[in-house]
GROMACS .gro file of N, CA and C in nm:
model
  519
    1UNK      N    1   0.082  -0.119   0.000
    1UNK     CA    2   0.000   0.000   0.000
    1UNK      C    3   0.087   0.125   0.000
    2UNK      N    4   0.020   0.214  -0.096
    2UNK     CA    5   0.106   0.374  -0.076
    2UNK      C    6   0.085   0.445   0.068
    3UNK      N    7   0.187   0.448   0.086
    3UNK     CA    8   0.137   0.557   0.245
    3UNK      C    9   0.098   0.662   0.200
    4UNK      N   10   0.025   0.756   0.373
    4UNK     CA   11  -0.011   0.855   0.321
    4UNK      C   12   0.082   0.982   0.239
    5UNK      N   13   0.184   0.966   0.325
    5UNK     CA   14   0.286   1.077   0.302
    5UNK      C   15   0.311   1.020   0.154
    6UNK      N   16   0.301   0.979   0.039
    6UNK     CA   17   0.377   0.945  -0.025
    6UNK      C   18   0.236   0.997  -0.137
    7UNK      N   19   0.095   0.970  -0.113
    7UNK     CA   20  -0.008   1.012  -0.127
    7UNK      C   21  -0.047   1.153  -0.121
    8UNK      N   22   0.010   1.199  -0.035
    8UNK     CA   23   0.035   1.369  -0.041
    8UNK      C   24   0.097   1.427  -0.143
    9UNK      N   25   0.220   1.323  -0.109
    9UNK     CA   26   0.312   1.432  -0.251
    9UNK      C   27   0.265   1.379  -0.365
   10UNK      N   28   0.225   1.271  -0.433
   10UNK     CA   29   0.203   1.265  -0.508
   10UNK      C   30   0.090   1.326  -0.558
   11UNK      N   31  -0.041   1.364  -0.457
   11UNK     CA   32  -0.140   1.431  -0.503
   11UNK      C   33  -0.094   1.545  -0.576
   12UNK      N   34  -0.020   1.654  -0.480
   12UNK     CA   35  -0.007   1.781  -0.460
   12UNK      C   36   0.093   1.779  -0.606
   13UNK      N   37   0.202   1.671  -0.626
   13UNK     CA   38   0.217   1.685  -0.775
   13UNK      C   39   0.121   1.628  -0.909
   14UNK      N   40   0.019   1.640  -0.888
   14UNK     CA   41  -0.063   1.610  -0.975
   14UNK      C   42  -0.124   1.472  -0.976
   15UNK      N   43  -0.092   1.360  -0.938
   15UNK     CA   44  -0.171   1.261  -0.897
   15UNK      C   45  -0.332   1.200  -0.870
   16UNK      N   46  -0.438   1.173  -0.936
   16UNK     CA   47  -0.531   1.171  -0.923
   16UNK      C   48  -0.604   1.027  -0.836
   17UNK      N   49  -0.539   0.932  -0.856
   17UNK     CA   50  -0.584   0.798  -0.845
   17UNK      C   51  -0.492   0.731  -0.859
   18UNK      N   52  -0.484   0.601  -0.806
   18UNK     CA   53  -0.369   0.486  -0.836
   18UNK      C   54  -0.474   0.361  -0.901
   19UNK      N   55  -0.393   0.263  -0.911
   19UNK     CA   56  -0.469   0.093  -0.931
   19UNK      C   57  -0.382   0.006  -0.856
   20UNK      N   58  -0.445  -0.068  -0.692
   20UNK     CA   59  -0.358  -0.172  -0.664
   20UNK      C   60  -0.366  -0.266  -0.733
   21UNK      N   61  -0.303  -0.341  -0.721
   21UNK     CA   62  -0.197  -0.485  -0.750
   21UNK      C   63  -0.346  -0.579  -0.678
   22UNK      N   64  -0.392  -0.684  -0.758
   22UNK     CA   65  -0.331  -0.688  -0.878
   22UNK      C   66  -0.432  -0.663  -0.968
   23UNK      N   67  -0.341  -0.564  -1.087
   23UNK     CA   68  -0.434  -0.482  -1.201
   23UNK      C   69  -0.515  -0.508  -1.255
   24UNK      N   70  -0.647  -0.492  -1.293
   24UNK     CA   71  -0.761  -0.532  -1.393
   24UNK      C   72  -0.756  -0.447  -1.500
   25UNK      N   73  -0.731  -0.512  -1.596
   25UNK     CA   74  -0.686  -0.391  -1.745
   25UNK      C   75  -0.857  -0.331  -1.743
   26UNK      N   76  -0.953  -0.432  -1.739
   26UNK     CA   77  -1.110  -0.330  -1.738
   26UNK      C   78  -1.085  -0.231  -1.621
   27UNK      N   79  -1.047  -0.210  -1.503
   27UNK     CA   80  -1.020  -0.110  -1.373
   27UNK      C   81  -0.947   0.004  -1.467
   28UNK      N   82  -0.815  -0.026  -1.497
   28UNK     CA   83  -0.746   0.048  -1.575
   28UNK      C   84  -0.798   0.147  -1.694
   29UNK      N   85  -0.869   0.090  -1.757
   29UNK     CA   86  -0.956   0.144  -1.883
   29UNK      C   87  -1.061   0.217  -1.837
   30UNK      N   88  -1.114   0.181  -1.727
   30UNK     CA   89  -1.214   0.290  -1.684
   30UNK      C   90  -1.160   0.403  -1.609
   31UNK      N   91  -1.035   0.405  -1.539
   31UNK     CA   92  -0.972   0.502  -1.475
   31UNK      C   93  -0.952   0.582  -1.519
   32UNK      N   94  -0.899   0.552  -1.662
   32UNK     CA   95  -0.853   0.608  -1.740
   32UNK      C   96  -0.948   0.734  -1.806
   33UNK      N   97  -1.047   0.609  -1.861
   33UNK     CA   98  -1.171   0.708  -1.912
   33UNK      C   99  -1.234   0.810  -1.763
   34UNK      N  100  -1.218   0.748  -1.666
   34UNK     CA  101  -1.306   0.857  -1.585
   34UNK      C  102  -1.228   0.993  -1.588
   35UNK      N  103  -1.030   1.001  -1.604
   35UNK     CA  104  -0.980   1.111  -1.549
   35UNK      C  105  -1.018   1.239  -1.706
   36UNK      N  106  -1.055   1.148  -1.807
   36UNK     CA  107  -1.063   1.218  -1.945
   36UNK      C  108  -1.152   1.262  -1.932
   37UNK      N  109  -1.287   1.218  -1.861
   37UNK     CA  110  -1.440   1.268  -1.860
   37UNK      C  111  -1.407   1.389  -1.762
   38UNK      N  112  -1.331   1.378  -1.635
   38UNK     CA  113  -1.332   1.489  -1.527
   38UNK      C  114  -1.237   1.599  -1.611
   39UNK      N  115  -1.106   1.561  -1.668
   39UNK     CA  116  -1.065   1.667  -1.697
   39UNK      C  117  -1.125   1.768  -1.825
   40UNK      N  118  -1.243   1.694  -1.933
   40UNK     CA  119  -1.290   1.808  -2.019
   40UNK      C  120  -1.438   1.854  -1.922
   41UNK      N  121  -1.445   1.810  -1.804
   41UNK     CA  122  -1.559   1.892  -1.680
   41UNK      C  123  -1.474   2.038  -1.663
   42UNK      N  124  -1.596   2.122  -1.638
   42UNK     CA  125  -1.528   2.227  -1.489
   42UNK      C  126  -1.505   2.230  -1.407
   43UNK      N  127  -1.448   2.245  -1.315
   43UNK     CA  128  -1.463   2.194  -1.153
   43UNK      C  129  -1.559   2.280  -1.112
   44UNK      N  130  -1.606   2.220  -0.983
   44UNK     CA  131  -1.701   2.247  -0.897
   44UNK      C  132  -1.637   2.330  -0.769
   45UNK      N  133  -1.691   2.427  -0.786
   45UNK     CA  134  -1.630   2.517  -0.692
   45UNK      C  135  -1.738   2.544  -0.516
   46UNK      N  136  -1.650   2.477  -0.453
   46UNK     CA  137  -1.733   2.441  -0.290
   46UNK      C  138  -1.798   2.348  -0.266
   47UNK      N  139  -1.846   2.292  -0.304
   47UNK     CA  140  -1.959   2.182  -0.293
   47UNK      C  141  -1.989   2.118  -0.165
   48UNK      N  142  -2.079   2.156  -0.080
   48UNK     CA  143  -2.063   2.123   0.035
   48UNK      C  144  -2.074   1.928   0.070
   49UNK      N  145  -2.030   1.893   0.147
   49UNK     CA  146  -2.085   1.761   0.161
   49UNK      C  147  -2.195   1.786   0.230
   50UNK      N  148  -2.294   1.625   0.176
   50UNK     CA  149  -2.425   1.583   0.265
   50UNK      C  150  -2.418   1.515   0.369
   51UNK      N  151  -2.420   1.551   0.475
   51UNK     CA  152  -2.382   1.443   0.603
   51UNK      C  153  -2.477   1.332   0.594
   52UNK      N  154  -2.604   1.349   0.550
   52UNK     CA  155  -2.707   1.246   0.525
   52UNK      C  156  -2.652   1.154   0.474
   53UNK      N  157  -2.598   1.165   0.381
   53UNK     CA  158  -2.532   1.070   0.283
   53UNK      C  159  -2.437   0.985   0.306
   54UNK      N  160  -2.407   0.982   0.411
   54UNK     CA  161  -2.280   0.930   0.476
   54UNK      C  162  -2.296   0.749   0.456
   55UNK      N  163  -2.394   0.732   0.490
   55UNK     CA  164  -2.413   0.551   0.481
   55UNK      C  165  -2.594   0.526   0.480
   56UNK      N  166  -2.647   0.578   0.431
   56UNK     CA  167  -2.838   0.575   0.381
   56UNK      C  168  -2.829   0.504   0.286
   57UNK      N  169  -2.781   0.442   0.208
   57UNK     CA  170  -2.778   0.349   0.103
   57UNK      C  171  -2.790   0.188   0.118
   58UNK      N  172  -2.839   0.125   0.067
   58UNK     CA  173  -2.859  -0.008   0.001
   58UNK      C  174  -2.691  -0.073  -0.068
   59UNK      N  175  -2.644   0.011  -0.178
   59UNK     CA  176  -2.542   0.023  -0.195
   59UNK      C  177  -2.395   0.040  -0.204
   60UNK      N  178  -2.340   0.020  -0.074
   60UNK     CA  179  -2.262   0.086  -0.009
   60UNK      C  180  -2.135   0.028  -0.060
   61UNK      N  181  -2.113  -0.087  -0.122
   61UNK     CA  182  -2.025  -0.207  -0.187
   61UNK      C  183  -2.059  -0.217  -0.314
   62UNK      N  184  -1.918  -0.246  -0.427
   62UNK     CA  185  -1.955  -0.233  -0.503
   62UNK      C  186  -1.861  -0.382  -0.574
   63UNK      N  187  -1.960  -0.484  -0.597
   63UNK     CA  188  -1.870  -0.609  -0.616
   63UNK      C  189  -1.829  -0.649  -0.741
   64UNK      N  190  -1.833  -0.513  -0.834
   64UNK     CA  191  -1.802  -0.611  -0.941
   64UNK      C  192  -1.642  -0.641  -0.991
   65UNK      N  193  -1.584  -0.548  -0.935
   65UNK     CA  194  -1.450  -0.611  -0.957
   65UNK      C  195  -1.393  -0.738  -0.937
   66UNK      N  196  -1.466  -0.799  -0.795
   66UNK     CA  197  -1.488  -0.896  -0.722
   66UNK      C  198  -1.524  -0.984  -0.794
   67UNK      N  199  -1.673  -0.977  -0.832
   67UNK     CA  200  -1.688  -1.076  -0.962
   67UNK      C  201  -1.599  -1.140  -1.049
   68UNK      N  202  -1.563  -0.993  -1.108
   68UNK     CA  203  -1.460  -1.029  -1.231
   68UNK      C  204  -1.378  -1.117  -1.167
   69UNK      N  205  -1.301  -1.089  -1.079
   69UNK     CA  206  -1.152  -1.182  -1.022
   69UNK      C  207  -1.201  -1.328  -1.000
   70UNK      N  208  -1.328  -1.272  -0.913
   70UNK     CA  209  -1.331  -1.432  -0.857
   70UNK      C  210  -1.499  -1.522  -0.889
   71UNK      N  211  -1.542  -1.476  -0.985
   71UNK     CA  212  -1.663  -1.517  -1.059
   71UNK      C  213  -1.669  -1.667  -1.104
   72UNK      N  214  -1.555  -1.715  -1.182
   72UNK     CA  215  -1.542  -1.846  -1.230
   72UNK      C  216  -1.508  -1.929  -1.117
   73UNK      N  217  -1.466  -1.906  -1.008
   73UNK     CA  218  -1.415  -1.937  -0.864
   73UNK      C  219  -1.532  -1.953  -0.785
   74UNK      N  220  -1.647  -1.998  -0.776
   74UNK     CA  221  -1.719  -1.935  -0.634
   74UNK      C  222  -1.696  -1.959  -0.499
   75UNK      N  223  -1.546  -2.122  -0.478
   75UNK     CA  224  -1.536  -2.157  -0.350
   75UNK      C  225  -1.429  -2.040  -0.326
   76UNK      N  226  -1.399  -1.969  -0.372
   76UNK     CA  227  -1.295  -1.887  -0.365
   76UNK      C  228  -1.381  -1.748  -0.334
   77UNK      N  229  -1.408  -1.708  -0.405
   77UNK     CA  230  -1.526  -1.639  -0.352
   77UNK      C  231  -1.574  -1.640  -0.229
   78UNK      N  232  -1.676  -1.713  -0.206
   78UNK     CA  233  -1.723  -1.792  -0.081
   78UNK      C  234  -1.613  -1.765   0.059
   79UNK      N  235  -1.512  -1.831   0.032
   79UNK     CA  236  -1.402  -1.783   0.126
   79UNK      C  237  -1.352  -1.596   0.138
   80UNK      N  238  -1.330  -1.557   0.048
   80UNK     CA  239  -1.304  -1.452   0.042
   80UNK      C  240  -1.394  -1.332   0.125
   81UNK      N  241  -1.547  -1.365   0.122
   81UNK     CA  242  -1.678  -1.292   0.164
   81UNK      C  243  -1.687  -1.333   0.318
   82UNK      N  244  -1.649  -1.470   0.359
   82UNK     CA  245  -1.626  -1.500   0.484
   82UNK      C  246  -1.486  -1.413   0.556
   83UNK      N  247  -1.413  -1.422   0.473
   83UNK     CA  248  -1.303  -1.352   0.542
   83UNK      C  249  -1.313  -1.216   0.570
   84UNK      N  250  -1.329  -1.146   0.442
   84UNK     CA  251  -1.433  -1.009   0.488
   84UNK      C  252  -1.511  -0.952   0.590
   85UNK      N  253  -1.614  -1.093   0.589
   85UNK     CA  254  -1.703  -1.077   0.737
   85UNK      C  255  -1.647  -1.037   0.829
   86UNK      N  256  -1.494  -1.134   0.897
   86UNK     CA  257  -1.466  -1.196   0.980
   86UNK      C  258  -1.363  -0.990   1.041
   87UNK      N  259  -1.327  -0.999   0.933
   87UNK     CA  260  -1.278  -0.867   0.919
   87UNK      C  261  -1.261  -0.764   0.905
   88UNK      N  262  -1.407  -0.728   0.855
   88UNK     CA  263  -1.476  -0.586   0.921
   88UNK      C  264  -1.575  -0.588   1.035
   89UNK      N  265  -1.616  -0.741   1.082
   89UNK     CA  266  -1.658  -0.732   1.238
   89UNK      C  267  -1.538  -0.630   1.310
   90UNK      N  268  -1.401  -0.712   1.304
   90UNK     CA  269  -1.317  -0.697   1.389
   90UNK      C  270  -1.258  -0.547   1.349
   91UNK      N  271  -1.249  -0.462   1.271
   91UNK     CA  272  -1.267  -0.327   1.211
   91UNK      C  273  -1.373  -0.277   1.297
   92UNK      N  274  -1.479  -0.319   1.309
   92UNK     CA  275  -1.590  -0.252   1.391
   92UNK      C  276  -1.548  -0.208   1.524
   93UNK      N  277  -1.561  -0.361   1.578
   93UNK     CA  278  -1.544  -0.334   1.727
   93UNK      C  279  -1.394  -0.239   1.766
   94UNK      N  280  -1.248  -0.245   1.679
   94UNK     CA  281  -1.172  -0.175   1.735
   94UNK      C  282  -1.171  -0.067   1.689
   95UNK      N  283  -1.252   0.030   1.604
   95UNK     CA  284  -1.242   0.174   1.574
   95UNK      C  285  -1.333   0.227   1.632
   96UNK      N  286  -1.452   0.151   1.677
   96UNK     CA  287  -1.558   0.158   1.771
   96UNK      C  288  -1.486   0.214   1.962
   97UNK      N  289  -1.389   0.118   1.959
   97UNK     CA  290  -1.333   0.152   2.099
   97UNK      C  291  -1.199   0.268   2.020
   98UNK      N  292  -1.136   0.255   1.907
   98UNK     CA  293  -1.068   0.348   1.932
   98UNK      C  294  -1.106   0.514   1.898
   99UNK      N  295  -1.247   0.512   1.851
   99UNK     CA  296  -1.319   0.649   1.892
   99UNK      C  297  -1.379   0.708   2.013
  100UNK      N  298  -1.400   0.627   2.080
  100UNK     CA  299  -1.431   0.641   2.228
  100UNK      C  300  -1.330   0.629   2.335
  101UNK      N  301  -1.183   0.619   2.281
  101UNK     CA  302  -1.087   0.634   2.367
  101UNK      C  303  -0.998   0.726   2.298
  102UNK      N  304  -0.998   0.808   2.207
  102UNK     CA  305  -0.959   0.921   2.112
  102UNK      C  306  -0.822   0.856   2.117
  103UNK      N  307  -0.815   0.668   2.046
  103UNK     CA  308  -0.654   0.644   2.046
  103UNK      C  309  -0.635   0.667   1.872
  104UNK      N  310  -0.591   0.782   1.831
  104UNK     CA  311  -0.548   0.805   1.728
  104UNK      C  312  -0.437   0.694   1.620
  105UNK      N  313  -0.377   0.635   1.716
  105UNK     CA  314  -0.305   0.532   1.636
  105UNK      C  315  -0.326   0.407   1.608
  106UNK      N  316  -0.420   0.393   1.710
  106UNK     CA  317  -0.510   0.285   1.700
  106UNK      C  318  -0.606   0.282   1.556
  107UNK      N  319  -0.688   0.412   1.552
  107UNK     CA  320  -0.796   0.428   1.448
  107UNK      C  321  -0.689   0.467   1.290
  108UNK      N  322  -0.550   0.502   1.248
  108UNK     CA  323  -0.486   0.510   1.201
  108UNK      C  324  -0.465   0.381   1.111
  109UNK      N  325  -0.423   0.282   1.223
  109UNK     CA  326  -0.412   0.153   1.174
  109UNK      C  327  -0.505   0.044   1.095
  110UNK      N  328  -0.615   0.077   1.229
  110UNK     CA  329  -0.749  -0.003   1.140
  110UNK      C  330  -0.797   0.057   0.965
  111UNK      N  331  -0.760   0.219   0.980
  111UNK     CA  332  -0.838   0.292   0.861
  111UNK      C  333  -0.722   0.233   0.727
  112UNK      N  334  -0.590   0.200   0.782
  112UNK     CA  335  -0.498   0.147   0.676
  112UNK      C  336  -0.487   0.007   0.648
  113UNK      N  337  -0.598  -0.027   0.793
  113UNK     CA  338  -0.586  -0.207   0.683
  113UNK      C  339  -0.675  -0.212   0.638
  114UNK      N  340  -0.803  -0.113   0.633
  114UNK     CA  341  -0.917  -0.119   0.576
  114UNK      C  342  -0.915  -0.074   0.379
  115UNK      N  343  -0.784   0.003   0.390
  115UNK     CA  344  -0.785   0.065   0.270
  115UNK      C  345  -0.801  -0.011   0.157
  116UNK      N  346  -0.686  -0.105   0.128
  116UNK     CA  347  -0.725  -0.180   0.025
  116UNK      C  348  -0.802  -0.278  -0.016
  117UNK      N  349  -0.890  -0.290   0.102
  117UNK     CA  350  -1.023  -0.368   0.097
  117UNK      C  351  -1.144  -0.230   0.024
  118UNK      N  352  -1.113  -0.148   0.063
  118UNK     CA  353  -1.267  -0.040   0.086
  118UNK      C  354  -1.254   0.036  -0.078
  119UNK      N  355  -1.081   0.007  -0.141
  119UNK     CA  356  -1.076   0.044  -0.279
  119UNK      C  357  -1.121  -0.071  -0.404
  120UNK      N  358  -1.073  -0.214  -0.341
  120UNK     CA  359  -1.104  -0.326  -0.419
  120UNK      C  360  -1.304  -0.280  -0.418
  121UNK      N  361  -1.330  -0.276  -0.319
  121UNK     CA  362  -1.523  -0.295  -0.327
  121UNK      C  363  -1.551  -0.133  -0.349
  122UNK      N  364  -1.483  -0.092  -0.355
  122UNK     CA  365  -1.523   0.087  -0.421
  122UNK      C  366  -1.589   0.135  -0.296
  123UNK      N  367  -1.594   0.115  -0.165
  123UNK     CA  368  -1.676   0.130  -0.046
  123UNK      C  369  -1.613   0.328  -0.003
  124UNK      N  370  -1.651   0.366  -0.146
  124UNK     CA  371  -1.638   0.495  -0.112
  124UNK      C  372  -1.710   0.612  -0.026
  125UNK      N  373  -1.825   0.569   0.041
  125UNK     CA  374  -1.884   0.624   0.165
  125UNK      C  375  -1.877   0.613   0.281
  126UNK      N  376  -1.795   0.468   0.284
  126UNK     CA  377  -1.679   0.498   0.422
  126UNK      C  378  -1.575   0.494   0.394
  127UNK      N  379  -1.492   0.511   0.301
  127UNK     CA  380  -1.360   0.557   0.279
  127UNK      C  381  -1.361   0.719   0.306
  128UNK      N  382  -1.440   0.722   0.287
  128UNK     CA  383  -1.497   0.934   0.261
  128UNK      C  384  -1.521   0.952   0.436
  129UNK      N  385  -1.615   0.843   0.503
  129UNK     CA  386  -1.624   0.847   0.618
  129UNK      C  387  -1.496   0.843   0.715
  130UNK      N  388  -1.430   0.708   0.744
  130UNK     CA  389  -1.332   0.740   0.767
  130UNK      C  390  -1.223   0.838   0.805
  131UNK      N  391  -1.213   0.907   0.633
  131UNK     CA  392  -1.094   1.022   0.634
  131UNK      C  393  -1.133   1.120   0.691
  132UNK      N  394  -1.288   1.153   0.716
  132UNK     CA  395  -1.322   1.286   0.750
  132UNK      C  396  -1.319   1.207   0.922
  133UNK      N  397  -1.309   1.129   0.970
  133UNK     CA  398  -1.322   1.116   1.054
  133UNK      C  399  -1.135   1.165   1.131
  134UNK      N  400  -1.057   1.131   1.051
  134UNK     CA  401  -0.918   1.116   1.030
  134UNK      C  402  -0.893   1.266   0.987
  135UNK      N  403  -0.971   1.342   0.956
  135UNK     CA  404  -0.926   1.517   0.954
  135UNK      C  405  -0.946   1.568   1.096
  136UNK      N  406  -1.080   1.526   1.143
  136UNK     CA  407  -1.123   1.541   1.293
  136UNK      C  408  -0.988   1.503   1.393
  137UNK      N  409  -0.931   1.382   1.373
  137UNK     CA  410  -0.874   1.350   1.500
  137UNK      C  411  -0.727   1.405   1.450
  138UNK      N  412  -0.649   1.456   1.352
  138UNK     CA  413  -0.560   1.544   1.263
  138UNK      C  414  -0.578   1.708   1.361
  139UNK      N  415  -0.686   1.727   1.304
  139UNK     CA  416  -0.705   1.896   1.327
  139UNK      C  417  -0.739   1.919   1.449
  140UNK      N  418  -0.715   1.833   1.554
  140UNK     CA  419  -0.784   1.787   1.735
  140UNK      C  420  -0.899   1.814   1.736
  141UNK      N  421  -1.022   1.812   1.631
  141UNK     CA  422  -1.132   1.848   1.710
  141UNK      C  423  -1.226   1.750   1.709
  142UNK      N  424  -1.216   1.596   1.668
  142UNK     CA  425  -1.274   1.498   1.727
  142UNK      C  426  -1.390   1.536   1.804
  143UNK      N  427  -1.496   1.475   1.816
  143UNK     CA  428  -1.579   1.543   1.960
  143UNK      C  429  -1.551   1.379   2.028
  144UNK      N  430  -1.511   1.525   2.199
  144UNK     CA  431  -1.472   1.412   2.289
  144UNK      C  432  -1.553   1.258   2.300
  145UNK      N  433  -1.518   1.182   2.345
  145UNK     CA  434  -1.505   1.031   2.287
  145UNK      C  435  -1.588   0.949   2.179
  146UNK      N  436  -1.502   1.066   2.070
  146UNK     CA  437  -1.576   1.047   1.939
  146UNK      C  438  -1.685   1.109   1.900
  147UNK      N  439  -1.792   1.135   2.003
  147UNK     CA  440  -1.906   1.204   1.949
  147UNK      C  441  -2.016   1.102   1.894
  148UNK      N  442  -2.055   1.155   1.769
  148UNK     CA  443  -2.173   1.103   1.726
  148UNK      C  444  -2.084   1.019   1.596
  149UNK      N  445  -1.941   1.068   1.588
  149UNK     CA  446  -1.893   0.933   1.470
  149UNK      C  447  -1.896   0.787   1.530
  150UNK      N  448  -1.851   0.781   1.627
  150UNK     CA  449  -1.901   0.649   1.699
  150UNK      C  450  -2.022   0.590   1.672
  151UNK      N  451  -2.126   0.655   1.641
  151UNK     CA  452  -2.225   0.599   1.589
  151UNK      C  453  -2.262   0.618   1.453
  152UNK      N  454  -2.235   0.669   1.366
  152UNK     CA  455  -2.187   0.683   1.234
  152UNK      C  456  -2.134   0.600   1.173
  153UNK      N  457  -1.986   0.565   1.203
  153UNK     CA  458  -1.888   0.460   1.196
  153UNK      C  459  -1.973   0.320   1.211
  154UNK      N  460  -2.049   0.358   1.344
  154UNK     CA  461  -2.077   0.157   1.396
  154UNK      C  462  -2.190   0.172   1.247
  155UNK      N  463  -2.324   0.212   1.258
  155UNK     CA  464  -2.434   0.231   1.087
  155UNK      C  465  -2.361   0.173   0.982
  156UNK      N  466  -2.272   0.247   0.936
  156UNK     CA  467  -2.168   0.228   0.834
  156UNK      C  468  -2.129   0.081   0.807
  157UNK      N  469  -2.035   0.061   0.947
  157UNK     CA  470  -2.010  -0.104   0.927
  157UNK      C  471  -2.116  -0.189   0.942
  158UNK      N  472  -2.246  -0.138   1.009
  158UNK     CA  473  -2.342  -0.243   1.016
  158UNK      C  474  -2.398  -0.264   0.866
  159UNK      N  475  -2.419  -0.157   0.824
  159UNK     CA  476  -2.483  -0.169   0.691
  159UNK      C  477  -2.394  -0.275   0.569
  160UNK      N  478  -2.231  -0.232   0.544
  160UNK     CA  479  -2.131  -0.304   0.501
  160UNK      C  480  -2.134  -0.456   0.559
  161UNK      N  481  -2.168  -0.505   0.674
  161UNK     CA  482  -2.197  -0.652   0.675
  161UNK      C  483  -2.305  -0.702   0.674
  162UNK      N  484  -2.454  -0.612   0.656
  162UNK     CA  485  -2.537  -0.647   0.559
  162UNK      C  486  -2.527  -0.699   0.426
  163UNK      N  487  -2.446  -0.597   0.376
  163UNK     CA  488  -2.397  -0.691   0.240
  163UNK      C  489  -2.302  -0.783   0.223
  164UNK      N  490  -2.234  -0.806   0.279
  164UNK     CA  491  -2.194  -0.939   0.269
  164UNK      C  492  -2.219  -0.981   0.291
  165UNK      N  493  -2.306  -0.994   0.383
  165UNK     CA  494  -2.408  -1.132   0.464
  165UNK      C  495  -2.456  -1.152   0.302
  166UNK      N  496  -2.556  -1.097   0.257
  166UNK     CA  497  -2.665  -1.074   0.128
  166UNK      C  498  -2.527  -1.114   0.027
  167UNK      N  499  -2.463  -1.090   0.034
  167UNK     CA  500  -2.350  -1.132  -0.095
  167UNK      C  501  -2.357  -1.303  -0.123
  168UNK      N  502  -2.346  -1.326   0.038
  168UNK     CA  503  -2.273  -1.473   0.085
  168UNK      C  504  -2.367  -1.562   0.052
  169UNK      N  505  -2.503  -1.465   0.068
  169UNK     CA  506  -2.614  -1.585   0.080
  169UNK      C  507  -2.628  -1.609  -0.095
  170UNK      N  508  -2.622  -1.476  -0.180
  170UNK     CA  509  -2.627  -1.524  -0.275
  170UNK      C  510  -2.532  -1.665  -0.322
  171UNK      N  511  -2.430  -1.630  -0.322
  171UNK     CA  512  -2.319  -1.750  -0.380
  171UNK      C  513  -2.337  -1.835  -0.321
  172UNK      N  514  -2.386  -1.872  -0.196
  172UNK     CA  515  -2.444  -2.040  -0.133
  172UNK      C  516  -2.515  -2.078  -0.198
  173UNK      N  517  -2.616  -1.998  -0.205
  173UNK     CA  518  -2.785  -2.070  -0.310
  173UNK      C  519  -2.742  -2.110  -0.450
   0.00000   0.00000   0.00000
């Protein structure tokens, strides 16, 4: 994984997006096409975020990359959605306690093993969640033991092992 610091500079020199390992030339081709579609856009100047929006969705996972890799596979699959489970339970419960104990390195860690899981499933409404959660405990103003992200965060992951539950059951049947 790219660290952050390495993510900084590369933003700040122009950097838009990466593709982890390992590559899907379809991932690639659409990256591609998305940075061509944004760069003949205008940018959007302010745009506030919707806090509503944070995790209200049905949607929150997005499996088709998943598919692709592991579609012809389903015991592989199958395993893979179990392991998931097993591993954003355990994501839950410790960013759960490390927002309510404002352990910054604690919630650091979990948000970086979460990363290349939350980019493989496109789980860009808590990746978005997360970081803003990760500007809060950055800029010290967190609300003391966590606040209301503590319960934000827990929604979030509850909803995210809704779908895999619903994933899992599909590929059993």
């Amino acid at each position: 994984d790219i660290s952050e610091l390495t993510l900084k500079t590369l933003s700040s020199s122009g950097m838009n997006d990466y593709i982890s390992k390992p590559i899907n030339p379809k991932i690639m081709i659409e990256k591609i096409q998305e940075m061509l579609r944004l760069a003949s856009k205008p940018a959007k100047i302010n745009e506030p975020d919707d806090p509503e929006e944070e995790c209200d969705t049905d949607q929150l996972i997005n499996f088709s990359e998943v598919d692709y890799l592991y579609g012809e596979v389903p015991t592989q699959y199958i395993q893979l959605i179990n392991l998931l489970l097993g591993e954003f339970s355990t994501y839950k419960t410790n960013m759960a306690r490390s927002l309510k104990e404002e352990n910054f390195d604690e919630f650091r860690q979990i948000r970086h093993s979460m990363r290349s899981n939350m980019r493989l499933l496109q789980m860009h409404r808590m990746e978005s969640l997360v970081d803003k959660v990760r500007a809060e405990f950055v800029n010290s103003s967190l609300p003391p033991g966590g606040g209301f992200y503590v319960i934000e965060v827990d929604n979030c992951f509850d909803a995210l092992l809704e779908q895999f539950e619903k994933k899992l059951k599909v590929l059993t049947t």
